[in-house]
Coordinates of C-alpha atoms in Angstrom, one line a residue:
X44 CA 22.1 28.6 -41.8
X45 CA 19.4 26.1 -40.9
X46 CA 18.1 25.9 -37.4
X47 CA 19.7 22.8 -35.3
X48 CA 16.7 21.1 -34.8
X49 CA 16.8 20.4 -38.5
X50 CA 19.5 18.0 -38.4
X51 CA 18.1 15.9 -35.2
X52 CA 16.1 13.5 -34.7
X53 CA 13.7 13.0 -32.1
X54 CA 15.0 10.3 -29.7
X55 CA 12.6 7.6 -28.6
X56 CA 10.7 8.3 -24.8
X57 CA 12.8 6.1 -22.8
X58 CA 10.6 4.5 -19.8
X59 CA 12.9 3.9 -16.5
X60 CA 10.9 0.9 -16.1
X61 CA 11.4 -2.3 -17.6
X62 CA 8.1 -3.8 -18.7
X63 CA 6.9 -7.2 -18.0
X64 CA 3.8 -9.2 -19.4
X65 CA 2.5 -11.4 -17.3
X66 CA 3.8 -14.8 -18.7
X67 CA 7.3 -12.9 -18.5
X68 CA 7.2 -12.4 -14.8
X69 CA 5.7 -15.7 -14.0
X70 CA 9.4 -17.3 -15.3
X71 CA 11.1 -15.0 -12.8
X72 CA 9.7 -17.5 -10.3
X73 CA 12.9 -19.4 -10.8
X74 CA 11.3 -22.7 -9.2
X75 CA 10.5 -21.0 -5.5
X76 CA 8.2 -23.2 -4.2
X77 CA 4.4 -22.2 -2.9
X78 CA 4.0 -22.5 1.0
X79 CA 0.5 -21.4 1.2
X80 CA -2.7 -22.8 0.4
X81 CA -6.0 -22.8 -0.9
X82 CA -7.6 -21.6 2.5
X83 CA -4.6 -19.4 3.2
X84 CA -5.4 -17.5 -0.2
X85 CA -8.8 -17.2 1.1
X86 CA -8.0 -15.6 4.2
X87 CA -5.5 -13.1 2.8
X88 CA -7.6 -11.8 0.3
X89 CA -10.2 -8.9 0.4
X90 CA -13.7 -8.9 0.2
X91 CA -13.9 -8.0 -3.3
X92 CA -11.5 -10.5 -4.6
X93 CA -10.6 -13.8 -5.4
X94 CA -7.0 -14.3 -5.2
X95 CA -6.5 -17.8 -7.1
X96 CA -3.6 -19.4 -6.7
X97 CA -2.4 -19.1 -10.3
X98 CA -2.2 -15.6 -9.5
X99 CA -0.5 -16.0 -6.4
X100 CA 2.3 -18.5 -8.0
X101 CA 2.6 -16.3 -11.1
X102 CA 2.8 -13.0 -9.6
X103 CA 3.4 -12.7 -6.1
X104 CA 5.9 -15.5 -6.2
X105 CA 8.1 -13.8 -8.2
X106 CA 7.8 -10.7 -6.3
X107 CA 8.7 -12.2 -3.1
X108 CA 11.9 -13.8 -4.6
X109 CA 12.7 -10.2 -5.8
X110 CA 12.3 -8.9 -2.4
X111 CA 14.4 -11.5 -0.3
X112 CA 17.1 -11.3 -2.8
X113 CA 16.8 -7.3 -1.4
X114 CA 16.8 -8.0 1.9
X115 CA 19.8 -10.7 1.7
X116 CA 21.9 -8.1 -0.2
X117 CA 20.8 -5.7 2.5
X118 CA 22.0 -8.1 5.2
X119 CA 25.2 -8.7 3.9
X120 CA 25.7 -5.0 3.5
X121 CA 25.1 -4.7 7.1
X122 CA 27.2 -7.4 7.9
X123 CA 30.5 -6.2 6.2
X124 CA 29.8 -2.8 7.7
X125 CA 29.4 -4.3 11.1
X126 CA 33.0 -6.5 10.4
X127 CA 34.7 -3.5 9.4
X128 CA 33.0 -1.3 12.9
X129 CA 34.0 -4.3 15.0
X130 CA 30.4 -4.5 16.7
X131 CA 27.6 -7.1 15.8
X132 CA 24.7 -5.0 15.9
X133 CA 21.3 -6.6 14.3
X134 CA 20.1 -4.9 10.8
X135 CA 17.8 -2.4 10.7
X136 CA 14.9 -3.6 9.4
X137 CA 14.2 -3.7 5.4
X138 CA 10.9 -1.6 5.1
X139 CA 8.5 -2.0 2.1
X140 CA 6.1 0.4 1.1
X141 CA 2.9 -0.8 -0.4
X142 CA 0.8 2.2 -2.3
X143 CA -2.5 2.6 -4.4
X144 CA -6.0 3.7 -4.4
X145 CA -8.9 2.7 -2.1
X146 CA -10.0 -0.4 -3.6
X147 CA -7.4 -1.5 -5.7
X148 CA -6.2 -4.1 -3.8
X149 CA -3.0 -3.1 -1.6
X150 CA -4.3 -4.5 1.4
X151 CA -4.8 -8.2 0.1
X152 CA -1.0 -7.2 -1.7
X153 CA 0.3 -6.7 1.7
X154 CA -0.7 -9.5 3.7
X155 CA 0.1 -12.1 1.0
X156 CA 3.9 -10.3 0.8
X157 CA 3.7 -10.7 4.3
X158 CA 3.0 -14.4 4.4
X159 CA 5.0 -15.0 1.9
X160 CA 8.1 -13.4 2.7
X161 CA 7.9 -14.8 6.3
X162 CA 8.4 -17.9 5.3
X163 CA 11.9 -16.9 4.1
X164 CA 14.8 -18.4 7.0
X165 CA 16.7 -15.4 6.4
X166 CA 14.0 -12.9 7.4
X167 CA 11.0 -14.5 9.3
X168 CA 10.0 -11.9 11.5
X169 CA 8.0 -9.7 9.4
X170 CA 5.6 -7.2 10.3
X171 CA 2.3 -5.0 8.5
X172 CA 1.3 -1.9 9.4
X173 CA -1.3 0.5 7.9
X174 CA -1.2 4.0 7.4
X175 CA -4.9 4.1 8.8
X176 CA -3.8 3.9 12.0
X177 CA -2.3 7.4 11.6
X178 CA -5.3 9.1 10.8
X179 CA -6.6 12.1 13.2
X180 CA -9.2 10.6 15.2
X181 CA -12.9 11.5 13.9
X182 CA -13.2 13.9 16.6
X183 CA -10.3 15.9 15.6
X184 CA -11.1 15.7 11.9
X185 CA -14.9 17.4 12.5
X186 CA -13.0 20.3 14.9
X187 CA -11.2 21.1 11.5
X188 CA -14.0 20.6 9.2
X189 CA -12.1 18.0 7.3
X190 CA -14.2 15.0 7.6
X191 CA -14.8 14.8 3.9
X192 CA -11.4 14.7 3.4
X193 CA -10.4 11.6 4.7
X194 CA -7.1 10.3 3.5
X195 CA -6.1 12.9 1.9
X196 CA -2.6 14.1 2.9
X197 CA -4.1 16.8 5.5
X198 CA -6.1 14.3 7.2
X199 CA -3.1 12.2 8.7
X200 CA -0.9 13.0 11.8
X201 CA 2.3 13.1 9.6
X202 CA 4.6 14.0 11.8
X203 CA 3.5 10.7 14.4
X204 CA 3.9 8.0 11.5
X205 CA 7.2 9.5 10.4
X206 CA 8.5 8.7 13.9
X207 CA 7.1 5.4 14.4
X208 CA 8.7 4.5 11.0
X209 CA 12.2 6.2 12.5
X210 CA 12.0 4.6 15.4
X211 CA 11.6 1.4 13.8
X212 CA 14.2 2.1 11.3
X213 CA 16.8 2.9 14.3
X214 CA 15.8 -1.0 15.8
X215 CA 14.1 0.7 19.0
X216 CA 12.3 -2.4 20.7
X217 CA 8.6 -2.4 21.5
X218 CA 7.8 0.4 18.9
X219 CA 3.6 1.0 19.3
X220 CA 1.5 2.1 16.7
X221 CA -2.6 3.1 16.8
X222 CA -5.0 1.0 15.1
X223 CA -7.9 1.6 12.9
X224 CA -11.4 0.1 13.4
X225 CA -13.1 0.0 9.3
X226 CA -16.1 -1.0 11.5
X227 CA -16.2 1.8 13.7
X228 CA -14.6 4.2 11.0
X229 CA -11.8 5.8 13.8
X230 CA -9.1 5.0 15.7
X231 CA -9.5 2.8 18.5
X232 CA -7.7 2.8 22.2
X233 CA -5.9 -0.5 21.2
X234 CA -2.1 -0.5 19.5
X235 CA 0.0 -2.6 18.1
X236 CA 3.4 -3.5 18.9
X237 CA 6.3 -3.6 16.4
X238 CA 9.6 -4.9 18.2
X239 CA 12.7 -5.2 15.7
X240 CA 11.4 -7.3 12.8
X241 CA 13.3 -8.5 9.8
X242 CA 11.0 -6.8 7.3
X243 CA 8.2 -4.2 8.3
X244 CA 5.5 -3.8 5.1
X245 CA 3.8 -0.2 5.1
X246 CA 0.8 -0.3 3.3
X247 CA -1.3 3.4 2.8
X248 CA -2.7 5.6 0.3
X249 CA 0.0 8.3 1.6
X250 CA 2.9 5.7 1.4
X251 CA 5.2 7.7 -1.7
X252 CA 4.3 11.1 -0.6
X253 CA 7.1 13.6 0.0
X254 CA 7.8 17.0 0.2
X255 CA 7.0 17.7 -3.1
X256 CA 3.4 17.3 -2.0
X257 CA 3.9 19.6 0.9
X258 CA 5.0 22.6 -0.6
X259 CA 4.0 24.7 2.2
X260 CA 6.6 22.9 4.7
X261 CA 9.5 21.3 2.3
X262 CA 11.8 20.7 5.1
X263 CA 10.0 17.6 6.5
X264 CA 10.6 14.3 6.6
X265 CA 8.3 11.6 5.1
X266 CA 7.7 7.7 5.2
X267 CA 9.0 7.5 1.4
X268 CA 12.7 8.7 2.9
X269 CA 13.1 5.4 4.7
X270 CA 11.5 2.9 2.3
X271 CA 14.3 0.5 1.0
X272 CA 11.6 -1.1 -1.8
X273 CA 8.2 0.4 -2.9
X274 CA 5.8 -1.0 -4.5
X275 CA 2.2 1.0 -6.2
X276 CA -0.7 -1.3 -7.2
X277 CA -2.3 0.3 -9.9
X278 CA -5.7 0.1 -12.6
X279 CA -7.5 2.1 -14.6
X280 CA -9.8 4.9 -12.4
X281 CA -12.5 3.5 -14.3
X282 CA -12.1 -0.2 -12.9
X283 CA -11.0 0.9 -8.8
X284 CA -14.5 3.0 -9.2
X285 CA -16.1 0.2 -10.2
X286 CA -14.7 -2.2 -7.6
X287 CA -15.5 0.5 -5.2
X288 CA -19.1 0.2 -5.5
X289 CA -19.1 -3.8 -6.0
X290 CA -16.9 -3.6 -2.5
X291 CA -19.5 -0.9 -0.6
X292 CA -22.8 -3.2 -1.9
X293 CA -20.9 -6.1 -0.5
X294 CA -20.6 -4.3 2.9
X295 CA -24.0 -3.0 2.9
X296 CA -25.1 -6.4 3.2
X297 CA -22.0 -7.8 5.6
X298 CA -20.2 -5.3 7.9
X299 CA -22.8 -2.3 7.6
X300 CA -25.0 -4.4 9.4
X301 CA -23.5 -4.4 12.4
X302 CA -25.1 -2.0 15.2
X303 CA -21.5 -0.5 15.9
X304 CA -21.1 0.0 12.5
X305 CA -20.0 3.8 11.3
X306 CA -22.1 3.0 8.1
X307 CA -25.0 1.0 9.4
X308 CA -27.2 3.7 8.5
X309 CA -26.6 3.3 4.7
X310 CA -28.6 -0.2 5.2
X311 CA -31.6 1.6 5.2
X312 CA -31.3 2.8 2.0
X313 CA -32.6 0.8 -1.1
X314 CA -30.5 -0.8 -3.9
X315 CA -30.8 2.1 -6.0
X316 CA -30.2 4.8 -3.4
X317 CA -27.0 3.1 -1.8
X318 CA -25.3 2.7 -5.2
X319 CA -26.2 6.7 -5.8
X320 CA -24.2 7.2 -2.8
X321 CA -21.5 4.8 -3.3
X322 CA -20.8 6.9 -6.5
X323 CA -21.3 10.4 -4.7
X324 CA -18.6 9.2 -1.9
X325 CA -16.5 8.0 -5.1
X326 CA -16.7 11.3 -7.1
X327 CA -16.4 13.6 -3.7
X328 CA -13.4 12.0 -2.0
X329 CA -11.9 8.7 -3.2
X330 CA -11.7 9.5 -6.9
X331 CA -10.8 13.0 -6.2
X332 CA -7.9 11.8 -3.4
X333 CA -7.0 8.9 -6.3
X334 CA -6.2 11.9 -8.9
X335 CA -4.9 14.6 -6.9
X336 CA -2.8 13.0 -4.4
X337 CA -2.0 9.1 -5.2
X338 CA -1.7 8.9 -8.8
X339 CA 0.8 11.3 -8.8
X340 CA 3.1 9.3 -6.5
X341 CA 3.1 6.1 -8.8
X342 CA 6.4 6.7 -10.7
X343 CA 8.4 7.1 -7.3
X344 CA 7.5 3.5 -7.1
X345 CA 10.3 0.9 -7.6
X346 CA 7.9 -1.3 -9.3
X347 CA 4.0 -1.1 -10.2
X348 CA 1.6 -4.0 -10.5
X349 CA -0.8 -3.2 -13.3
X350 CA -4.6 -5.0 -12.7
X351 CA -6.6 -5.8 -15.2
X352 CA -10.3 -7.2 -14.7
X353 CA -10.8 -9.2 -11.4
X354 CA -8.2 -8.3 -9.7
X355 CA -5.9 -9.9 -11.9
X356 CA -2.4 -8.6 -12.4
X357 CA -1.6 -7.9 -16.7
X358 CA 1.7 -6.3 -16.1
X359 CA 4.4 -5.5 -13.7
X360 CA 6.7 -2.6 -14.6
X361 CA 10.1 -2.6 -12.3
X362 CA 12.6 0.2 -12.1
X363 CA 16.0 0.0 -13.8

């Protein structure tokens, strides 16, 4: 008798995503008008990016349209539920998570989507929170000897972060979130108040992490449990590494020069020493965190923005 495998053929790999080349994705804009100016885009982009109107129109307008349809569908569903239950409670906020590596441009994506979504009539109140605010203060990181692992899962106060997201999702008023300073590299004494938004965007390295990333505590709740839509900003690791080093060098001639900057001492290095330092930080911290903790969460996202040179999105992957 022949082995059963001899009578079978190998089925082609079936991706869970629909893949769109840039021009295909741009066609899905469906005549949605751009409500932002060139000046607005300059205000929204990161220090190491050049956000063009073409990029905003071809990539982010179709994405904003898709998200608006998701939000409208959720609001409609809640209206039906309220009619059935006989009350008129406001729909819980639609929560969007944006994940990706350091220096990949997820912050710019978050700011741009907030600006675009806040201009839609059915959800004008859009808030943006970064998970940086839920890092443990430097004092605690030093006490636990994990300062060198800032950005790794263990450096976050996950319980506080999840409580914040849970309270916002439950429609609690005036929910507070800590504010992080990239200048002082630490948590500040200030707080951001989030008061019943229509849409909440959460941006951070750890947004898509779940229980499988914490095998020692499998019953804990995570941010990903509250997300209505998730985005991963992606690029080849070699490109992200280059963007990180380029950004470091630009900061060295800018924000690092401020006396209160945690990294002010890097301005005393030569150009060659500074590049070597940036390379070391990438290899020992950010690159390692990307490979171990961030990249493995990519395929949990409902949409992936795949970037090429100059931070330009070349491909969009949308979960079926």
